[in-house]
Amino acid sequence: RGRHEDGKRPLREVRRRRGKSPRQSAFFMRNAVVRREAAGLATLLCILGLLRRDGTAPPGAVESLRWGERFCEAYETFLALNERPQISFEHACHLLRSLEKANEICLDDCEGCGSLLVVMRYAERPKACEFCASTRPPARPGLAVGDC
């Protein structure tokens, strides 16, 4: 473990994955925890304007740096909201790129609360998010797929 720059507090240990970057979008459907985390991270990416549906790269080096900084902020916020996240930084990058391409996974809306869902593109889609799956409250307006 390292030490914080003040030399007193220990740094949070970061486990790095070795090898090839993640390439399987089915990872995000693995279990309820990962599905919930993927939906939350996708929502953050939408709110921060990082999910580009047209697939174009941001113009210019300065804009690319700003985009990268916003992506890091989104992931840091995601880490702050999840005690033991299952989605690594590399998986977060894969999630973003996969949602932009929408070949295997895409976004849908929960029929219960209107929140975003990450779903397999050609599989049967769930009607509700993990929170609403057991109890379906009346629909409330939320961040819709069309807003990203």
Coordinates of C-alpha atoms in Angstrom, one line a residue:
R1 CA 0.0 0.0 0.0
G2 CA 1.1 3.5 -0.8
R3 CA 0.7 6.6 1.2
H4 CA -1.3 9.7 0.4
E5 CA 0.6 12.8 -0.6
D6 CA 0.5 14.1 2.9
G7 CA 2.4 11.0 4.0
K8 CA 0.0 10.1 6.7
R9 CA -3.1 8.5 5.2
P10 CA -2.8 5.2 3.3
L11 CA -4.0 5.3 -0.3
R12 CA -7.0 3.2 -1.4
E13 CA -5.6 0.1 -3.0
V14 CA -6.5 -0.2 -6.6
R15 CA -6.4 -3.6 -8.2
R16 CA -5.4 -3.5 -11.8
R17 CA -6.5 -6.1 -14.3
R18 CA -3.8 -7.5 -16.5
G19 CA -4.2 -8.8 -20.1
K20 CA -6.5 -7.8 -22.8
S21 CA -9.3 -5.2 -22.3
P22 CA -12.8 -6.6 -21.7
R23 CA -14.7 -7.4 -24.8
Q24 CA -17.8 -9.3 -23.7
S25 CA -20.9 -7.3 -23.2
A26 CA -22.6 -10.2 -21.5
F27 CA -20.5 -9.3 -18.5
F28 CA -23.1 -6.6 -17.7
M29 CA -25.9 -9.1 -17.5
R30 CA -23.9 -11.4 -15.2
N31 CA -26.1 -10.9 -12.0
A32 CA -28.4 -8.4 -10.4
V33 CA -25.6 -6.4 -8.8
V34 CA -23.7 -5.9 -12.1
R35 CA -26.9 -5.1 -14.0
R36 CA -27.8 -2.4 -11.3
E37 CA -24.2 -1.0 -11.5
A38 CA -24.3 -0.9 -15.3
A39 CA -27.6 0.9 -15.3
G40 CA -26.2 3.5 -12.7
L41 CA -23.0 4.0 -14.6
A42 CA -24.9 4.4 -17.9
T43 CA -27.1 7.0 -16.3
L44 CA -24.0 8.9 -15.1
L45 CA -22.5 8.7 -18.6
C46 CA -25.7 10.1 -20.1
I47 CA -26.0 12.9 -17.5
L48 CA -22.4 14.0 -18.2
G49 CA -23.0 13.9 -22.0
L50 CA -20.4 11.2 -22.6
L51 CA -22.6 8.8 -24.5
R52 CA -22.3 9.8 -28.1
R53 CA -24.9 8.0 -30.2
D54 CA -23.4 9.0 -33.5
G55 CA -20.1 7.3 -32.8
T56 CA -18.0 10.3 -33.7
A57 CA -14.9 11.2 -31.8
P58 CA -14.8 14.7 -30.2
P59 CA -12.9 17.2 -32.4
G60 CA -9.5 18.4 -31.4
A61 CA -7.1 17.4 -28.7
V62 CA -8.4 19.8 -26.0
E63 CA -11.9 18.5 -26.4
S64 CA -10.6 15.0 -26.2
L65 CA -8.9 15.8 -22.9
R66 CA -12.0 17.4 -21.5
W67 CA -14.0 14.3 -22.6
G68 CA -11.4 12.0 -20.8
E69 CA -11.6 14.1 -17.7
R70 CA -15.4 13.9 -17.7
F71 CA -15.2 10.1 -18.1
C72 CA -12.8 9.9 -15.1
E73 CA -15.2 12.0 -13.1
A74 CA -18.1 9.7 -14.0
Y75 CA -16.2 6.7 -12.9
E76 CA -15.0 8.3 -9.7
T77 CA -18.6 9.3 -8.9
F78 CA -19.6 5.7 -9.7
L79 CA -17.0 4.4 -7.2
A80 CA -18.2 6.8 -4.6
L81 CA -21.8 5.5 -5.0
N82 CA -20.9 1.8 -4.9
E83 CA -19.1 0.3 -1.9
R84 CA -17.6 -2.7 -3.7
P85 CA -18.1 -2.1 -7.4
Q86 CA -18.0 -5.1 -9.7
I87 CA -17.3 -2.9 -12.8
S88 CA -13.7 -1.9 -13.3
F89 CA -12.5 1.2 -15.1
E90 CA -11.7 -1.0 -18.1
H91 CA -15.3 -2.5 -18.0
A92 CA -16.7 1.1 -17.7
C93 CA -14.8 2.0 -21.0
H94 CA -16.2 -1.1 -22.6
L95 CA -19.7 -0.3 -21.4
L96 CA -19.5 3.2 -22.9
R97 CA -18.2 2.0 -26.3
S98 CA -20.7 -0.9 -26.4
L99 CA -23.6 1.4 -25.7
E100 CA -22.4 3.8 -28.4
K101 CA -22.2 1.0 -31.0
A102 CA -25.5 -0.6 -29.7
N103 CA -24.5 -3.9 -31.4
E104 CA -24.8 -6.2 -28.4
I105 CA -26.2 -4.0 -25.6
C106 CA -28.4 -0.9 -25.6
L107 CA -30.4 1.2 -23.3
D108 CA -34.1 0.8 -22.4
D109 CA -36.5 2.3 -19.9
C110 CA -37.9 0.6 -16.8
E111 CA -41.7 0.4 -17.0
G112 CA -41.9 0.8 -13.3
C113 CA -39.9 3.9 -12.5
G114 CA -38.6 5.2 -15.9
S115 CA -34.9 4.7 -15.0
L116 CA -32.4 3.5 -17.6
L117 CA -31.7 -0.2 -18.1
V118 CA -28.7 -1.7 -19.9
V119 CA -30.2 -4.7 -21.9
M120 CA -29.0 -7.2 -24.5
R121 CA -30.1 -5.9 -27.9
Y122 CA -31.5 -9.1 -29.3
A123 CA -32.6 -10.9 -26.1
E124 CA -35.9 -10.7 -24.4
R125 CA -35.9 -7.4 -22.5
P126 CA -36.8 -7.1 -18.8
K127 CA -39.9 -5.0 -18.1
A128 CA -38.4 -3.5 -15.0
C129 CA -35.1 -2.5 -13.3
E130 CA -33.7 -4.5 -10.5
F131 CA -35.3 -2.2 -7.9
C132 CA -38.8 -2.5 -9.4
A133 CA -38.6 -6.2 -10.4
S134 CA -40.5 -7.3 -7.3
T135 CA -42.7 -4.3 -6.6
R136 CA -43.9 -2.1 -9.4
P137 CA -44.6 1.4 -8.3
P138 CA -46.6 3.7 -10.6
A139 CA -44.5 5.1 -13.4
R140 CA -42.6 8.3 -12.7
P141 CA -40.8 10.5 -15.2
G142 CA -37.1 9.9 -15.2
L143 CA -34.1 10.1 -17.6
A144 CA -35.4 8.5 -20.7
V145 CA -33.4 6.7 -23.4
G146 CA -34.2 9.5 -25.8
D147 CA -32.5 12.0 -23.5
C148 CA -29.0 10.5 -24.0

